[in-house]
PDB file of C-alpha atoms in Angstrom:
ATOM      1  CA  MET A   1     -17.779  18.882  64.426  1.00  0.00           C
ATOM      2  CA  THR A   2     -14.840  20.591  62.641  1.00  0.00           C
ATOM      3  CA  ALA A   3     -14.951  21.748  59.107  1.00  0.00           C
ATOM      4  CA  ASP A   4     -12.224  19.377  58.255  1.00  0.00           C
ATOM      5  CA  ALA A   5     -14.203  16.220  59.267  1.00  0.00           C
ATOM      6  CA  THR A   6     -17.020  17.075  56.777  1.00  0.00           C
ATOM      7  CA  ARG A   7     -14.780  18.246  53.930  1.00  0.00           C
ATOM      8  CA  ARG A   8     -14.982  15.868  51.138  1.00  0.00           C
ATOM      9  CA  PRO A   9     -11.761  13.951  50.706  1.00  0.00           C
ATOM     10  CA  ARG A  10     -10.216  13.872  47.103  1.00  0.00           C
ATOM     11  CA  SER A  11     -10.498  10.133  47.013  1.00  0.00           C
ATOM     12  CA  VAL A  12     -14.224  10.366  47.264  1.00  0.00           C
ATOM     13  CA  THR A  13     -14.372  12.789  44.273  1.00  0.00           C
ATOM     14  CA  LEU A  14     -12.064  10.543  42.317  1.00  0.00           C
ATOM     15  CA  ALA A  15     -14.183   7.556  43.290  1.00  0.00           C
ATOM     16  CA  VAL A  16     -17.525   9.274  41.965  1.00  0.00           C
ATOM     17  CA  VAL A  17     -15.635  10.144  38.765  1.00  0.00           C
ATOM     18  CA  LEU A  18     -14.437   6.577  38.363  1.00  0.00           C
ATOM     19  CA  LEU A  19     -17.704   5.009  39.066  1.00  0.00           C
ATOM     20  CA  ILE A  20     -19.527   7.386  36.462  1.00  0.00           C
ATOM     21  CA  LEU A  21     -16.831   6.618  33.900  1.00  0.00           C
ATOM     22  CA  GLY A  22     -16.730   2.998  34.383  1.00  0.00           C
ATOM     23  CA  THR A  23     -20.546   2.326  34.358  1.00  0.00           C
ATOM     24  CA  PHE A  24     -20.716   4.686  31.290  1.00  0.00           C
ATOM     25  CA  VAL A  25     -17.905   2.599  29.434  1.00  0.00           C
ATOM     26  CA  ALA A  26     -19.664  -0.703  30.389  1.00  0.00           C
ATOM     27  CA  GLY A  27     -23.259   0.492  29.299  1.00  0.00           C
ATOM     28  CA  SER A  28     -21.954   1.910  25.939  1.00  0.00           C
ATOM     29  CA  THR A  29     -20.113  -1.291  25.395  1.00  0.00           C
ATOM     30  CA  ALA A  30     -23.257  -3.188  25.837  1.00  0.00           C
ATOM     31  CA  VAL A  31     -25.202  -0.845  23.611  1.00  0.00           C
ATOM     32  CA  GLY A  32     -24.295  -1.498  20.115  1.00  0.00           C
ATOM     33  CA  PRO A  33     -25.153   0.971  17.279  1.00  0.00           C
ATOM     34  CA  ASP A  34     -28.398  -0.727  16.408  1.00  0.00           C
ATOM     35  CA  GLU A  35     -29.694  -1.975  19.886  1.00  0.00           C
ATOM     36  CA  ALA A  36     -30.142  -0.216  23.154  1.00  0.00           C
ATOM     37  CA  PRO A  37     -30.608  -2.671  26.062  1.00  0.00           C
ATOM     38  CA  ALA A  38     -33.034  -0.606  28.222  1.00  0.00           C
ATOM     39  CA  LEU A  39     -31.878  -2.411  31.396  1.00  0.00           C
ATOM     40  CA  ALA A  40     -28.396  -1.474  30.973  1.00  0.00           C
ATOM     41  CA  VAL A  41     -29.384   2.181  30.420  1.00  0.00           C
ATOM     42  CA  LEU A  42     -31.491   2.169  33.398  1.00  0.00           C
ATOM     43  CA  LEU A  43     -28.726   0.695  35.555  1.00  0.00           C
ATOM     44  CA  GLY A  44     -26.313   3.183  34.160  1.00  0.00           C
ATOM     45  CA  ALA A  45     -28.488   5.937  35.020  1.00  0.00           C
ATOM     46  CA  ALA A  46     -29.202   4.705  38.585  1.00  0.00           C
ATOM     47  CA  CYS A  47     -25.443   4.097  39.131  1.00  0.00           C
ATOM     48  CA  LEU A  48     -24.834   7.802  38.144  1.00  0.00           C
ATOM     49  CA  TRP A  49     -27.455   9.039  40.596  1.00  0.00           C
ATOM     50  CA  PHE A  50     -26.181   7.112  43.586  1.00  0.00           C
ATOM     51  CA  ALA A  51     -22.570   7.688  42.792  1.00  0.00           C
ATOM     52  CA  VAL A  52     -23.365  11.429  43.124  1.00  0.00           C
ATOM     53  CA  ARG A  53     -25.313  10.706  46.293  1.00  0.00           C
ATOM     54  CA  ALA A  54     -22.571   8.596  47.620  1.00  0.00           C
ATOM     55  CA  GLY A  55     -20.033  11.490  46.917  1.00  0.00           C
ATOM     56  CA  ARG A  56     -22.189  13.547  48.978  1.00  0.00           C
ATOM     57  CA  GLY A  57     -21.522  11.133  52.122  1.00  0.00           C
ATOM     58  CA  ARG A  58     -24.728   9.040  51.949  1.00  0.00           C
ATOM     59  CA  ARG A  59     -23.996   5.641  53.515  1.00  0.00           C
ATOM     60  CA  ILE A  60     -27.027   3.976  51.953  1.00  0.00           C
ATOM     61  CA  ALA A  61     -26.083   5.530  48.452  1.00  0.00           C
ATOM     62  CA  ARG A  62     -22.552   3.926  48.808  1.00  0.00           C
ATOM     63  CA  THR A  63     -23.919   0.523  49.380  1.00  0.00           C
ATOM     64  CA  THR A  64     -26.355   0.780  46.571  1.00  0.00           C
ATOM     65  CA  VAL A  65     -23.910   2.049  44.197  1.00  0.00           C
ATOM     66  CA  THR A  66     -21.523  -0.810  45.024  1.00  0.00           C
ATOM     67  CA  CYS A  67     -24.280  -3.398  44.379  1.00  0.00           C
ATOM     68  CA  LEU A  68     -25.583  -1.618  41.215  1.00  0.00           C
ATOM     69  CA  THR A  69     -22.050  -1.531  39.883  1.00  0.00           C
ATOM     70  CA  ALA A  70     -21.548  -5.283  40.406  1.00  0.00           C
ATOM     71  CA  LEU A  71     -24.913  -5.962  38.749  1.00  0.00           C
ATOM     72  CA  MET A  72     -24.365  -3.499  35.935  1.00  0.00           C
ATOM     73  CA  LEU A  73     -20.908  -5.163  35.054  1.00  0.00           C
ATOM     74  CA  ALA A  74     -22.449  -8.788  35.375  1.00  0.00           C
ATOM     75  CA  LEU A  75     -25.374  -7.747  33.276  1.00  0.00           C
ATOM     76  CA  VAL A  76     -23.327  -6.159  30.330  1.00  0.00           C
ATOM     77  CA  MET A  77     -20.717  -8.919  30.235  1.00  0.00           C
ATOM     78  CA  PRO A  78     -22.253 -11.080  27.623  1.00  0.00           C
ATOM     79  CA  PHE A  79     -22.897  -7.947  25.383  1.00  0.00           C
ATOM     80  CA  ALA A  80     -19.553  -6.643  25.852  1.00  0.00           C
ATOM     81  CA  LEU A  81     -17.807 -10.246  25.268  1.00  0.00           C
ATOM     82  CA  ASP A  82     -19.878 -10.770  22.079  1.00  0.00           C
ATOM     83  CA  ASP A  83     -17.743  -8.412  20.139  1.00  0.00           C
ATOM     84  CA  GLU A  84     -14.430 -10.276  19.747  1.00  0.00           C
ATOM     85  CA  LEU A  85     -12.499  -7.313  18.527  1.00  0.00           C
ATOM     86  CA  TYR A  86     -12.539  -4.913  21.415  1.00  0.00           C
ATOM     87  CA  GLY A  87     -15.465  -5.945  23.654  1.00  0.00           C
ATOM     88  CA  GLY A  88     -13.452  -7.849  26.264  1.00  0.00           C
ATOM     89  CA  ALA A  89     -10.836  -5.273  26.626  1.00  0.00           C
ATOM     90  CA  THR A  90     -13.218  -2.482  27.042  1.00  0.00           C
ATOM     91  CA  LEU A  91     -15.121  -4.387  29.595  1.00  0.00           C
ATOM     92  CA  LEU A  92     -12.086  -4.992  31.580  1.00  0.00           C
ATOM     93  CA  PHE A  93     -11.217  -1.445  31.314  1.00  0.00           C
ATOM     94  CA  ALA A  94     -14.706  -0.499  32.668  1.00  0.00           C
ATOM     95  CA  ALA A  95     -14.554  -2.997  35.428  1.00  0.00           C
ATOM     96  CA  LEU A  96     -11.170  -1.511  36.472  1.00  0.00           C
ATOM     97  CA  LEU A  97     -12.526   1.944  36.580  1.00  0.00           C
ATOM     98  CA  ALA A  98     -15.770   1.087  38.435  1.00  0.00           C
ATOM     99  CA  ALA A  99     -13.998  -1.375  40.844  1.00  0.00           C
ATOM    100  CA  SER A 100     -11.357   1.312  41.603  1.00  0.00           C
ATOM    101  CA  GLY A 101     -14.104   3.824  42.456  1.00  0.00           C
ATOM    102  CA  VAL A 102     -15.780   1.219  44.699  1.00  0.00           C
ATOM    103  CA  VAL A 103     -12.613   0.495  46.632  1.00  0.00           C
ATOM    104  CA  LEU A 104     -11.808   4.365  47.038  1.00  0.00           C
ATOM    105  CA  LEU A 105     -15.370   4.654  48.617  1.00  0.00           C
ATOM    106  CA  TYR A 106     -14.567   2.293  51.234  1.00  0.00           C
ATOM    107  CA  ARG A 107     -11.088   3.780  52.143  1.00  0.00           C
ATOM    108  CA  PRO A 108     -10.501   5.084  55.913  1.00  0.00           C
ATOM    109  CA  ALA A 109     -10.744   8.730  54.458  1.00  0.00           C
ATOM    110  CA  ALA A 110     -13.821   8.187  52.839  1.00  0.00           C
ATOM    111  CA  ASP A 111     -15.486   6.100  55.622  1.00  0.00           C
ATOM    112  CA  ALA A 112     -14.701   8.960  58.252  1.00  0.00           C
ATOM    113  CA  TYR A 113     -16.354  11.531  55.710  1.00  0.00           C
ATOM    114  CA  VAL A 114     -19.377   9.312  55.397  1.00  0.00           C
ATOM    115  CA  ARG A 115     -19.569   8.806  59.178  1.00  0.00           C
ATOM    116  CA  ALA A 116     -19.223  12.463  59.799  1.00  0.00           C
ATOM    117  CA  ARG A 117     -21.806  13.338  57.225  1.00  0.00           C
ATOM    118  CA  SER A 118     -24.110  10.844  58.828  1.00  0.00           C
ATOM    119  CA  GLU A 119     -23.737  12.401  62.336  1.00  0.00           C
ATOM    120  CA  GLU A 120     -24.009  15.877  60.837  1.00  0.00           C
ATOM    121  CA  ALA A 121     -27.381  14.709  59.455  1.00  0.00           C
ATOM    122  CA  GLY A 122     -28.375  13.143  62.655  1.00  0.00           C
ATOM    123  CA  THR A 123     -28.964   9.688  61.226  1.00  0.00           C
TER     124      THR A 123
END
């Protein structure tokens, strides 16, 4: 295995940043100044953990962060759309960030990186 095969592509790093920003924005949109939906905060923390693990080339973490991101966005949508002033636009922005991160995790360079890391780990 060459060093280039296990070197993390920039797209994976960008994907992790976009996933973290997207779920943070979605979670903070759902959390108003007087309320803190515990499930949104918990899902945001789980997305953060699995996004970092996916950035390290873990196949299971990549799949899990994809599912958690979809669940997070579906869960916070009622909270975000409740605020007519900026909630819908903020949720759309968060969804675009997170969806872009998920797409980048499945690009060919990222897939080769995950495959190389899996072979390196022996799984």
